PDB file of C-alpha atoms in Angstrom:
ATOM      1  CA  LEU O   1     -41.486 -49.684   0.181  1.00 32.00           C
ATOM      2  CA  LYS O   2     -39.195 -47.207  -1.434  1.00 34.00           C
ATOM      3  CA  MET O   3     -39.192 -43.622  -0.227  1.00 32.00           C
ATOM      4  CA  ASN O   4     -38.811 -40.730  -2.636  1.00 35.00           C
ATOM      5  CA  SER O   5     -35.857 -38.472  -1.907  1.00 36.00           C
ATOM      6  CA  SER O   6     -37.009 -35.618  -4.120  1.00 36.00           C
ATOM      7  CA  LEU O   7     -39.283 -32.750  -3.211  1.00 37.00           C
ATOM      8  CA  VAL O   8     -40.840 -32.501  -6.644  1.00 39.00           C
ATOM      9  CA  GLY O   9     -42.204 -34.846  -9.223  1.00 42.00           C
ATOM     10  CA  ASN O  10     -39.856 -36.103 -11.915  1.00 41.00           C
ATOM     11  CA  GLN O  11     -40.067 -37.689 -15.318  1.00 39.00           C
ATOM     12  CA  SER O  12     -40.921 -41.136 -13.867  1.00 43.00           C
ATOM     13  CA  GLY O  13     -44.431 -39.861 -13.118  1.00 49.00           C
ATOM     14  CA  ARG O  14     -44.049 -39.493  -9.394  1.00 53.00           C
ATOM     15  CA  PRO O  15     -46.429 -37.012  -7.777  1.00 54.00           C
ATOM     16  CA  PHE O  16     -45.418 -33.563  -6.600  1.00 58.00           C
ATOM     17  CA  CYS O  17     -44.629 -33.917  -2.871  1.00 67.00           C
ATOM     18  CA  LEU O  18     -43.292 -31.123  -0.673  1.00 62.00           C
ATOM     19  CA  LEU O  19     -42.148 -33.465   2.104  1.00 63.00           C
ATOM     20  CA  ALA O  20     -39.327 -35.775   1.030  1.00 55.00           C
ATOM     21  CA  ILE O  21     -40.458 -38.778   3.094  1.00 54.00           C
ATOM     22  CA  SER O  22     -44.060 -38.634   1.974  1.00 48.00           C
ATOM     23  CA  TYR O  23     -44.082 -40.621  -1.275  1.00 48.00           C
ATOM     24  CA  LEU O  24     -44.785 -44.358  -1.410  1.00 49.00           C
ATOM     25  CA  GLU O  25     -44.672 -46.006  -4.828  1.00 50.00           C
ATOM     26  CA  THR O  26     -47.305 -48.607  -3.907  1.00 47.00           C
ATOM     27  CA  ILE O  27     -50.031 -45.998  -3.388  1.00 52.00           C
ATOM     28  CA  ASN O  28     -48.728 -43.298  -5.754  1.00 55.00           C
ATOM     29  CA  PHE O  29     -49.643 -40.209  -3.743  1.00 57.00           C
ATOM     30  CA  CYS O  30     -48.075 -37.952  -1.106  1.00 69.00           C
ATOM     31  CA  LEU O  31     -48.896 -39.925   2.013  1.00 72.00           C
ATOM     32  CA  LEU O  32     -47.628 -37.583   4.746  1.00 74.00           C
ATOM     33  CA  GLU O  33     -49.215 -34.471   3.229  1.00 76.00           C
ATOM     34  CA  VAL O  34     -52.554 -36.251   2.831  1.00 76.00           C
ATOM     35  CA  VAL O  35     -52.483 -37.568   6.414  1.00 80.00           C
ATOM     36  CA  ILE O  36     -51.694 -34.105   7.851  1.00 81.00           C
ATOM     37  CA  ILE O  37     -54.310 -32.262   5.787  1.00 81.00           C
ATOM     38  CA  VAL O  38     -57.106 -34.819   6.226  1.00 84.00           C
ATOM     39  CA  PHE O  39     -56.411 -35.081   9.977  1.00 87.00           C
ATOM     40  CA  LEU O  40     -56.606 -31.295  10.392  1.00 86.00           C
ATOM     41  CA  MET O  41     -59.676 -31.124   8.143  1.00 86.00           C
ATOM     42  CA  VAL O  42     -61.588 -33.640  10.293  1.00 89.00           C
ATOM     43  CA  LEU O  43     -60.601 -31.914  13.558  1.00 89.00           C
ATOM     44  CA  ILE O  44     -61.437 -28.420  12.286  1.00 89.00           C
ATOM     45  CA  ILE O  45     -64.821 -29.346  10.791  1.00 91.00           C
ATOM     46  CA  SER O  46     -66.013 -31.496  13.710  1.00 90.00           C
ATOM     47  CA  GLY O  47     -64.747 -29.101  16.395  1.00 89.00           C
ATOM     48  CA  ASN O  48     -66.331 -25.990  14.913  1.00 90.00           C
ATOM     49  CA  ILE O  49     -69.624 -27.735  14.114  1.00 91.00           C
ATOM     50  CA  ILE O  50     -69.839 -28.617  17.817  1.00 87.00           C
ATOM     51  CA  VAL O  51     -69.083 -25.009  18.828  1.00 85.00           C
ATOM     52  CA  ILE O  52     -71.744 -23.635  16.463  1.00 86.00           C
ATOM     53  CA  PHE O  53     -74.263 -26.237  17.650  1.00 87.00           C
ATOM     54  CA  VAL O  54     -73.626 -25.399  21.314  1.00 83.00           C
ATOM     55  CA  PHE O  55     -74.007 -21.667  20.680  1.00 81.00           C
ATOM     56  CA  HIS O  56     -77.382 -22.234  19.046  1.00 82.00           C
ATOM     57  CA  CYS O  57     -78.567 -24.518  21.873  1.00 82.00           C
ATOM     58  CA  ALA O  58     -77.215 -22.620  24.895  1.00 76.00           C
ATOM     59  CA  PRO O  59     -78.769 -19.138  25.382  1.00 70.00           C
ATOM     60  CA  LEU O  60     -76.419 -18.472  28.310  1.00 69.00           C
ATOM     61  CA  LEU O  61     -73.510 -18.205  25.876  1.00 68.00           C
ATOM     62  CA  HIS O  62     -75.152 -15.135  24.317  1.00 65.00           C
ATOM     63  CA  HIS O  63     -74.765 -13.213  27.580  1.00 65.00           C
ATOM     64  CA  HIS O  64     -71.554 -11.605  26.293  1.00 69.00           C
ATOM     65  CA  THR O  65     -71.528  -9.554  23.106  1.00 73.00           C
ATOM     66  CA  THR O  66     -68.236 -11.198  22.164  1.00 76.00           C
ATOM     67  CA  SER O  67     -70.264 -14.320  21.342  1.00 80.00           C
ATOM     68  CA  TYR O  68     -71.074 -12.629  18.002  1.00 84.00           C
ATOM     69  CA  PHE O  69     -67.388 -12.502  17.104  1.00 85.00           C
ATOM     70  CA  ILE O  70     -66.657 -15.972  18.495  1.00 83.00           C
ATOM     71  CA  GLN O  71     -69.446 -17.411  16.340  1.00 86.00           C
ATOM     72  CA  THR O  72     -68.046 -15.512  13.348  1.00 89.00           C
ATOM     73  CA  MET O  73     -64.650 -17.088  13.996  1.00 87.00           C
ATOM     74  CA  ALA O  74     -66.278 -20.516  14.324  1.00 88.00           C
ATOM     75  CA  TYR O  75     -68.003 -20.159  10.942  1.00 91.00           C
ATOM     76  CA  ALA O  76     -64.780 -18.886   9.332  1.00 90.00           C
ATOM     77  CA  ASP O  77     -62.776 -21.757  10.854  1.00 88.00           C
ATOM     78  CA  LEU O  78     -65.414 -24.250   9.689  1.00 90.00           C
ATOM     79  CA  LEU O  79     -65.051 -22.941   6.131  1.00 90.00           C
ATOM     80  CA  VAL O  80     -61.268 -23.292   6.460  1.00 86.00           C
ATOM     81  CA  GLY O  81     -61.770 -26.964   7.245  1.00 86.00           C
ATOM     82  CA  VAL O  82     -64.138 -27.410   4.301  1.00 87.00           C
ATOM     83  CA  SER O  83     -61.712 -25.635   1.956  1.00 82.00           C
ATOM     84  CA  CYS O  84     -58.972 -28.092   3.016  1.00 77.00           C
ATOM     85  CA  LEU O  85     -60.907 -30.667   1.007  1.00 75.00           C
ATOM     86  CA  VAL O  86     -59.525 -29.058  -2.175  1.00 72.00           C
ATOM     87  CA  PRO O  87     -55.788 -29.789  -1.594  1.00 70.00           C
ATOM     88  CA  SER O  88     -56.536 -33.216  -0.125  1.00 66.00           C
ATOM     89  CA  LEU O  89     -58.454 -34.229  -3.264  1.00 67.00           C
ATOM     90  CA  SER O  90     -55.668 -32.795  -5.409  1.00 63.00           C
ATOM     91  CA  LEU O  91     -53.031 -34.826  -3.571  1.00 61.00           C
ATOM     92  CA  LEU O  92     -55.182 -37.938  -4.022  1.00 58.00           C
ATOM     93  CA  HIS O  93     -55.269 -37.191  -7.788  1.00 58.00           C
ATOM     94  CA  TYR O  94     -59.007 -36.623  -8.055  1.00 58.00           C
ATOM     95  CA  PRO O  95     -59.835 -34.912 -11.372  1.00 60.00           C
ATOM     96  CA  ILE O  96     -60.384 -31.142 -11.074  1.00 61.00           C
ATOM     97  CA  VAL O  97     -62.482 -29.394 -13.719  1.00 65.00           C
ATOM     98  CA  LEU O  98     -60.700 -26.030 -13.452  1.00 67.00           C
ATOM     99  CA  SER O  99     -57.051 -25.448 -14.259  1.00 75.00           C
ATOM    100  CA  GLU O 100     -54.513 -26.043 -11.482  1.00 73.00           C
ATOM    101  CA  SER O 101     -53.375 -22.417 -11.528  1.00 77.00           C
ATOM    102  CA  LEU O 102     -56.906 -21.093 -11.014  1.00 81.00           C
ATOM    103  CA  VAL O 103     -57.737 -23.666  -8.328  1.00 79.00           C
ATOM    104  CA  CYS O 104     -54.650 -22.914  -6.250  1.00 79.00           C
ATOM    105  CA  GLN O 105     -55.172 -19.154  -6.595  1.00 83.00           C
ATOM    106  CA  ILE O 106     -58.793 -19.428  -5.463  1.00 84.00           C
ATOM    107  CA  PHE O 107     -57.837 -21.754  -2.611  1.00 82.00           C
ATOM    108  CA  GLY O 108     -55.055 -19.425  -1.439  1.00 82.00           C
ATOM    109  CA  TYR O 109     -57.388 -16.425  -1.644  1.00 87.00           C
ATOM    110  CA  VAL O 110     -60.270 -18.104   0.224  1.00 87.00           C
ATOM    111  CA  VAL O 111     -58.128 -19.385   3.112  1.00 84.00           C
ATOM    112  CA  SER O 112     -56.365 -16.008   3.391  1.00 87.00           C
ATOM    113  CA  VAL O 113     -59.730 -14.227   3.592  1.00 91.00           C
ATOM    114  CA  LEU O 114     -61.038 -16.642   6.231  1.00 88.00           C
ATOM    115  CA  LYS O 115     -57.963 -16.268   8.432  1.00 85.00           C
ATOM    116  CA  SER O 116     -58.159 -12.506   7.985  1.00 89.00           C
ATOM    117  CA  VAL O 117     -61.711 -12.702   9.362  1.00 91.00           C
ATOM    118  CA  SER O 118     -60.387 -14.560  12.420  1.00 86.00           C
ATOM    119  CA  MET O 119     -57.586 -12.038  12.925  1.00 85.00           C
ATOM    120  CA  ALA O 120     -59.933  -9.057  12.595  1.00 90.00           C
ATOM    121  CA  SER O 121     -62.488 -10.713  14.884  1.00 88.00           C
ATOM    122  CA  LEU O 122     -59.852 -11.163  17.592  1.00 84.00           C
ATOM    123  CA  ALA O 123     -58.968  -7.473  17.289  1.00 88.00           C
ATOM    124  CA  CYS O 124     -62.669  -6.538  17.574  1.00 89.00           C
ATOM    125  CA  ILE O 125     -63.074  -8.789  20.621  1.00 85.00           C
ATOM    126  CA  SER O 126     -60.210  -6.972  22.334  1.00 85.00           C
ATOM    127  CA  ILE O 127     -61.808  -3.598  21.481  1.00 90.00           C
ATOM    128  CA  ASP O 128     -65.161  -4.836  22.829  1.00 87.00           C
ATOM    129  CA  ARG O 129     -63.579  -5.879  26.149  1.00 84.00           C
ATOM    130  CA  TYR O 130     -61.668  -2.584  26.314  1.00 88.00           C
ATOM    131  CA  ILE O 131     -64.900  -0.591  25.947  1.00 89.00           C
ATOM    132  CA  ALA O 132     -66.656  -2.832  28.507  1.00 85.00           C
ATOM    133  CA  ILE O 133     -63.975  -2.107  31.118  1.00 84.00           C
ATOM    134  CA  THR O 134     -63.250   1.557  30.374  1.00 86.00           C
ATOM    135  CA  LYS O 135     -66.888   2.617  29.782  1.00 87.00           C
ATOM    136  CA  PRO O 136     -69.050   0.187  31.796  1.00 84.00           C
ATOM    137  CA  LEU O 137     -71.936   2.634  32.299  1.00 87.00           C
ATOM    138  CA  THR O 138     -72.388   3.453  28.616  1.00 89.00           C
ATOM    139  CA  TYR O 139     -71.313   0.060  27.214  1.00 87.00           C
ATOM    140  CA  ASN O 140     -74.838  -1.202  26.460  1.00 86.00           C
ATOM    141  CA  THR O 141     -75.683   1.950  24.517  1.00 88.00           C
ATOM    142  CA  LEU O 142     -72.400   1.932  22.589  1.00 88.00           C
ATOM    143  CA  VAL O 143     -72.275  -1.783  21.771  1.00 88.00           C
ATOM    144  CA  THR O 144     -75.644  -2.880  20.385  1.00 88.00           C
ATOM    145  CA  PRO O 145     -76.560  -6.040  18.425  1.00 86.00           C
ATOM    146  CA  TRP O 146     -77.141  -4.207  15.147  1.00 90.00           C
ATOM    147  CA  ARG O 147     -73.798  -2.380  15.444  1.00 90.00           C
ATOM    148  CA  LEU O 148     -72.091  -5.708  16.064  1.00 90.00           C
ATOM    149  CA  ARG O 149     -73.723  -7.162  12.935  1.00 90.00           C
ATOM    150  CA  ILE O 150     -72.549  -4.173  10.890  1.00 93.00           C
ATOM    151  CA  CYS O 151     -69.045  -4.605  12.311  1.00 93.00           C
ATOM    152  CA  ILE O 152     -69.020  -8.297  11.354  1.00 93.00           C
ATOM    153  CA  LEU O 153     -70.212  -7.419   7.838  1.00 95.00           C
ATOM    154  CA  ILE O 154     -67.393  -4.861   7.526  1.00 95.00           C
ATOM    155  CA  ILE O 155     -64.873  -7.499   8.684  1.00 94.00           C
ATOM    156  CA  TRP O 156     -65.962  -9.884   5.918  1.00 95.00           C
ATOM    157  CA  LEU O 157     -66.011  -7.196   3.224  1.00 95.00           C
ATOM    158  CA  TYR O 158     -62.628  -5.791   4.265  1.00 94.00           C
ATOM    159  CA  SER O 159     -61.049  -9.245   4.347  1.00 93.00           C
ATOM    160  CA  CYS O 160     -62.358 -10.010   0.853  1.00 93.00           C
ATOM    161  CA  LEU O 161     -61.074  -6.724  -0.546  1.00 94.00           C
ATOM    162  CA  VAL O 162     -57.621  -6.676   1.072  1.00 92.00           C
ATOM    163  CA  PHE O 163     -56.619 -10.007  -0.541  1.00 91.00           C
ATOM    164  CA  LEU O 164     -58.334  -9.402  -3.892  1.00 90.00           C
ATOM    165  CA  PRO O 165     -55.148  -8.012  -5.550  1.00 88.00           C
ATOM    166  CA  SER O 166     -53.453 -11.398  -5.003  1.00 85.00           C
ATOM    167  CA  PHE O 167     -54.812 -12.702  -8.323  1.00 84.00           C
ATOM    168  CA  HIS O 168     -52.627 -10.185 -10.213  1.00 82.00           C
ATOM    169  CA  TRP O 169     -50.131  -8.920  -7.632  1.00 82.00           C
ATOM    170  CA  GLY O 170     -48.705 -12.105  -6.111  1.00 77.00           C
ATOM    171  CA  LYS O 171     -49.249 -15.023  -3.785  1.00 78.00           C
ATOM    172  CA  PRO O 172     -50.956 -13.985  -0.521  1.00 77.00           C
ATOM    173  CA  GLY O 173     -49.353 -16.845   1.391  1.00 65.00           C
ATOM    174  CA  TYR O 174     -48.462 -20.503   1.146  1.00 56.00           C
ATOM    175  CA  HIS O 175     -51.874 -22.092   1.351  1.00 54.00           C
ATOM    176  CA  GLY O 176     -51.677 -23.301  -2.239  1.00 51.00           C
ATOM    177  CA  ASP O 177     -48.210 -24.820  -2.223  1.00 57.00           C
ATOM    178  CA  VAL O 178     -49.564 -28.361  -2.319  1.00 64.00           C
ATOM    179  CA  PHE O 179     -50.228 -27.510  -5.966  1.00 67.00           C
ATOM    180  CA  GLN O 180     -47.128 -27.688  -8.122  1.00 69.00           C
ATOM    181  CA  TRP O 181     -48.053 -24.577 -10.107  1.00 72.00           C
ATOM    182  CA  CYS O 182     -48.351 -22.525  -6.900  1.00 74.00           C
ATOM    183  CA  ALA O 183     -44.990 -23.725  -5.607  1.00 70.00           C
ATOM    184  CA  ASN O 184     -43.101 -23.194  -8.866  1.00 73.00           C
ATOM    185  CA  SER O 185     -44.860 -20.380 -10.727  1.00 76.00           C
ATOM    186  CA  TRP O 186     -46.866 -18.259  -8.272  1.00 77.00           C
ATOM    187  CA  ASN O 187     -44.367 -16.053  -6.451  1.00 76.00           C
ATOM    188  CA  THR O 188     -44.795 -13.570  -3.655  1.00 77.00           C
ATOM    189  CA  ASP O 189     -44.273  -9.879  -4.281  1.00 79.00           C
ATOM    190  CA  PRO O 190     -42.452  -7.787  -1.633  1.00 81.00           C
ATOM    191  CA  TYR O 191     -44.770  -4.828  -2.254  1.00 84.00           C
ATOM    192  CA  PHE O 192     -47.850  -6.993  -1.846  1.00 85.00           C
ATOM    193  CA  THR O 193     -46.351  -8.433   1.341  1.00 82.00           C
ATOM    194  CA  LEU O 194     -45.797  -4.910   2.654  1.00 85.00           C
ATOM    195  CA  PHE O 195     -49.378  -4.064   1.661  1.00 88.00           C
ATOM    196  CA  ILE O 196     -50.758  -7.026   3.670  1.00 87.00           C
ATOM    197  CA  VAL O 197     -48.579  -6.201   6.685  1.00 85.00           C
ATOM    198  CA  VAL O 198     -49.660  -2.554   6.700  1.00 89.00           C
ATOM    199  CA  MET O 199     -53.346  -3.221   6.015  1.00 90.00           C
ATOM    200  CA  LEU O 200     -53.869  -6.308   8.207  1.00 88.00           C
ATOM    201  CA  TYR O 201     -51.074  -7.837  10.306  1.00 85.00           C
ATOM    202  CA  ALA O 202     -49.636  -4.688  11.898  1.00 88.00           C
ATOM    203  CA  PRO O 203     -52.960  -2.944  12.765  1.00 91.00           C
ATOM    204  CA  ALA O 204     -54.470  -6.137  14.207  1.00 88.00           C
ATOM    205  CA  ALA O 205     -51.384  -6.870  16.328  1.00 86.00           C
ATOM    206  CA  PHE O 206     -51.174  -3.259  17.542  1.00 90.00           C
ATOM    207  CA  ILE O 207     -54.858  -3.182  18.533  1.00 90.00           C
ATOM    208  CA  VAL O 208     -54.584  -6.472  20.430  1.00 86.00           C
ATOM    209  CA  CYS O 209     -51.416  -5.422  22.299  1.00 86.00           C
ATOM    210  CA  PHE O 210     -52.768  -1.957  23.151  1.00 89.00           C
ATOM    211  CA  THR O 211     -56.200  -3.090  24.364  1.00 87.00           C
ATOM    212  CA  TYR O 212     -55.102  -6.102  26.423  1.00 83.00           C
ATOM    213  CA  PHE O 213     -52.251  -4.166  28.014  1.00 85.00           C
ATOM    214  CA  ASN O 214     -54.714  -1.513  29.179  1.00 86.00           C
ATOM    215  CA  ILE O 215     -57.363  -4.106  30.129  1.00 83.00           C
ATOM    216  CA  PHE O 216     -55.016  -5.920  32.493  1.00 81.00           C
ATOM    217  CA  ARG O 217     -53.641  -2.642  33.845  1.00 83.00           C
ATOM    218  CA  ILE O 218     -57.145  -1.356  34.630  1.00 83.00           C
ATOM    219  CA  CYS O 219     -58.246  -4.719  36.060  1.00 79.00           C
ATOM    220  CA  GLN O 220     -55.216  -4.793  38.313  1.00 78.00           C
ATOM    221  CA  GLN O 221     -56.065  -1.311  39.548  1.00 81.00           C
ATOM    222  CA  HIS O 222     -59.733  -2.253  40.098  1.00 75.00           C
ATOM    223  CA  THR O 223     -58.765  -5.426  41.956  1.00 75.00           C
ATOM    224  CA  LYS O 224     -56.463  -3.449  44.226  1.00 78.00           C
ATOM    225  CA  GLU O 225     -59.183  -0.881  45.010  1.00 78.00           C
ATOM    226  CA  ILE O 226     -61.834  -3.564  45.634  1.00 75.00           C
ATOM    227  CA  ASN O 227     -59.559  -5.517  47.955  1.00 73.00           C
ATOM    228  CA  GLU O 228     -58.601  -2.389  49.873  1.00 75.00           C
ATOM    229  CA  ARG O 229     -62.285  -1.539  50.420  1.00 77.00           C
ATOM    230  CA  ARG O 230     -63.068  -5.148  51.375  1.00 73.00           C
ATOM    231  CA  VAL O 231     -60.243  -5.186  53.929  1.00 71.00           C
ATOM    232  CA  ARG O 232     -61.362  -1.804  55.316  1.00 73.00           C
ATOM    233  CA  PHE O 233     -65.006  -2.844  55.776  1.00 72.00           C
ATOM    234  CA  SER O 234     -64.177  -6.334  57.014  1.00 66.00           C
ATOM    235  CA  SER O 235     -61.789  -4.919  59.616  1.00 61.00           C
ATOM    236  CA  GLN O 236     -64.613  -2.701  60.890  1.00 61.00           C
ATOM    237  CA  ASP O 237     -66.861  -5.748  61.186  1.00 58.00           C
ATOM    238  CA  GLY O 238     -64.101  -7.851  62.736  1.00 54.00           C
ATOM    239  CA  GLU O 239     -63.932 -10.314  59.813  1.00 54.00           C
ATOM    240  CA  ALA O 240     -60.918 -11.195  57.705  1.00 51.00           C
ATOM    241  CA  GLY O 241     -61.201 -10.068  54.126  1.00 51.00           C
ATOM    242  CA  GLU O 242     -60.133 -12.230  51.202  1.00 54.00           C
ATOM    243  CA  ALA O 243     -58.679 -10.907  47.980  1.00 54.00           C
ATOM    244  CA  GLN O 244     -61.136 -11.194  45.108  1.00 56.00           C
ATOM    245  CA  PRO O 245     -60.037 -11.248  41.470  1.00 57.00           C
ATOM    246  CA  CYS O 246     -61.628  -8.933  38.958  1.00 61.00           C
ATOM    247  CA  PRO O 247     -64.404 -10.814  37.068  1.00 60.00           C
ATOM    248  CA  ASP O 248     -63.697  -8.862  33.890  1.00 61.00           C
ATOM    249  CA  LYS O 249     -60.069  -9.965  34.091  1.00 64.00           C
ATOM    250  CA  ARG O 250     -61.097 -13.629  34.239  1.00 67.00           C
ATOM    251  CA  TYR O 251     -63.131 -13.316  31.069  1.00 65.00           C
ATOM    252  CA  ALA O 252     -60.415 -11.240  29.410  1.00 69.00           C
ATOM    253  CA  MET O 253     -57.914 -13.996  30.206  1.00 73.00           C
ATOM    254  CA  VAL O 254     -60.027 -16.513  28.250  1.00 70.00           C
ATOM    255  CA  LEU O 255     -59.999 -14.268  25.200  1.00 70.00           C
ATOM    256  CA  PHE O 256     -56.333 -13.423  25.731  1.00 76.00           C
ATOM    257  CA  ARG O 257     -55.451 -17.135  25.629  1.00 77.00           C
ATOM    258  CA  ILE O 258     -57.282 -17.544  22.328  1.00 75.00           C
ATOM    259  CA  THR O 259     -55.522 -14.491  20.903  1.00 77.00           C
ATOM    260  CA  SER O 260     -52.094 -15.595  22.185  1.00 81.00           C
ATOM    261  CA  VAL O 261     -52.384 -19.079  20.689  1.00 82.00           C
ATOM    262  CA  PHE O 262     -53.520 -17.539  17.398  1.00 80.00           C
ATOM    263  CA  TYR O 263     -50.422 -15.374  17.110  1.00 80.00           C
ATOM    264  CA  ILE O 264     -48.085 -18.113  18.398  1.00 86.00           C
ATOM    265  CA  LEU O 265     -49.282 -20.513  15.685  1.00 86.00           C
ATOM    266  CA  TRP O 266     -49.273 -17.824  13.002  1.00 83.00           C
ATOM    267  CA  LEU O 267     -45.909 -16.273  13.912  1.00 86.00           C
ATOM    268  CA  PRO O 268     -43.754 -18.881  12.058  1.00 87.00           C
ATOM    269  CA  TYR O 269     -45.972 -18.472   8.996  1.00 84.00           C
ATOM    270  CA  ILE O 270     -45.760 -14.666   9.049  1.00 81.00           C
ATOM    271  CA  ILE O 271     -41.977 -14.744   9.541  1.00 85.00           C
ATOM    272  CA  TYR O 272     -41.516 -17.182   6.672  1.00 83.00           C
ATOM    273  CA  PHE O 273     -43.896 -15.142   4.526  1.00 79.00           C
ATOM    274  CA  LEU O 274     -41.740 -12.046   5.073  1.00 80.00           C
ATOM    275  CA  LEU O 275     -38.431 -13.872   4.533  1.00 83.00           C
ATOM    276  CA  GLU O 276     -39.521 -15.585   1.327  1.00 79.00           C
ATOM    277  CA  SER O 277     -41.088 -12.484  -0.198  1.00 76.00           C
ATOM    278  CA  SER O 278     -37.853 -10.593   0.564  1.00 78.00           C
ATOM    279  CA  ASN O 279     -35.788 -13.337  -1.180  1.00 78.00           C
ATOM    280  CA  VAL O 280     -33.920 -14.015   2.059  1.00 82.00           C
ATOM    281  CA  TYR O 281     -34.994 -17.634   2.632  1.00 81.00           C
ATOM    282  CA  SER O 282     -37.092 -20.125   0.714  1.00 77.00           C
ATOM    283  CA  ASN O 283     -37.803 -23.755   1.590  1.00 78.00           C
ATOM    284  CA  ARG O 284     -40.786 -25.809   0.458  1.00 75.00           C
ATOM    285  CA  VAL O 285     -40.834 -28.027   3.548  1.00 78.00           C
ATOM    286  CA  ALA O 286     -40.842 -24.943   5.817  1.00 81.00           C
ATOM    287  CA  SER O 287     -43.549 -23.465   3.599  1.00 79.00           C
ATOM    288  CA  PHE O 288     -45.799 -26.484   4.048  1.00 79.00           C
ATOM    289  CA  LEU O 289     -45.219 -26.903   7.794  1.00 83.00           C
ATOM    290  CA  THR O 290     -45.674 -23.223   8.723  1.00 85.00           C
ATOM    291  CA  THR O 291     -48.815 -22.980   6.584  1.00 82.00           C
ATOM    292  CA  TRP O 292     -50.572 -25.965   8.096  1.00 82.00           C
ATOM    293  CA  LEU O 293     -49.393 -25.100  11.602  1.00 85.00           C
ATOM    294  CA  ALA O 294     -51.185 -21.777  11.148  1.00 84.00           C
ATOM    295  CA  ILE O 295     -54.294 -23.480   9.748  1.00 83.00           C
ATOM    296  CA  SER O 296     -54.369 -25.795  12.799  1.00 85.00           C
ATOM    297  CA  ASN O 297     -55.384 -22.724  14.806  1.00 83.00           C
ATOM    298  CA  SER O 298     -58.887 -23.195  13.375  1.00 84.00           C
ATOM    299  CA  PHE O 299     -59.232 -26.205  15.663  1.00 84.00           C
ATOM    300  CA  CYS O 300     -57.373 -24.732  18.643  1.00 81.00           C
ATOM    301  CA  ASN O 301     -59.859 -21.859  19.015  1.00 73.00           C
ATOM    302  CA  CYS O 302     -62.791 -24.099  19.907  1.00 74.00           C
ATOM    303  CA  VAL O 303     -60.670 -26.237  22.266  1.00 76.00           C
ATOM    304  CA  ILE O 304     -59.328 -23.243  24.217  1.00 73.00           C
ATOM    305  CA  TYR O 305     -62.729 -21.573  24.474  1.00 68.00           C
ATOM    306  CA  SER O 306     -64.397 -24.805  25.588  1.00 68.00           C
ATOM    307  CA  LEU O 307     -61.807 -25.546  28.275  1.00 67.00           C
ATOM    308  CA  SER O 308     -61.868 -21.960  29.556  1.00 62.00           C
ATOM    309  CA  ASN O 309     -65.634 -21.427  29.605  1.00 62.00           C
ATOM    310  CA  SER O 310     -67.566 -23.146  32.403  1.00 65.00           C
ATOM    311  CA  VAL O 311     -70.948 -22.345  30.791  1.00 61.00           C
TER     312      VAL O 311
END
């Protein structure tokens, strides 16, 4: 078997492959790209279907209002997995009715919108936990099911609108780079990159950092006060008091893990997105790897939540 040493197709009819070691002449398609995408697609679809199924069958999981946002993320991640079918079929040379330019633009837009929904949902989850801890007495009147549904609707509408200019302004990311037209002809625009950072990345990151910092600070203070009272009363009764962790902090830690993994997996993508759009650094292999590393987060969410939630 002879490996292709080129990143792009040439006049011999070889397929367009971003990863140099991915082409095998005997099967005539980009093997490594197909394996990575199909593997992630199967994990993402199966994992999120299980999460959605469990939520519908386990009423106890609806005890927290954040279940609305977690289910929203599960549906968005499921659609990410389904949308991965498009590049996998393209790499396998299945005929596509629409033009390659339109297909890759639509694919890039759809995946960007879905990941924006996840990012906004994580920010809303952190706000929800912040309200629950800072205003526990009025939480149930402030956070109601119909307000949560309106918030989720706003998240979807905002995500659709913020990436809509990508069809005329520039590439929103690297989700379409498995298509040759997207890699060679659809460039990023520094102004559009700045627009996305200002309208999505920066506000979401600021909200998450601000809320979780204050959540853990307040929980630490509450834990200290509870333990001091427990020690005081137990000493009066002649019993040794044991330190008890704040229950809100335990639940916040579950959500904080999900949020941390999200930003860890998306950080290489965001950095590369900024570098490429600023004409500082451009590499197709890095483009592919950072993109699909970020997309793998759609599977990690359900794993982290499942391992962290005893219910």
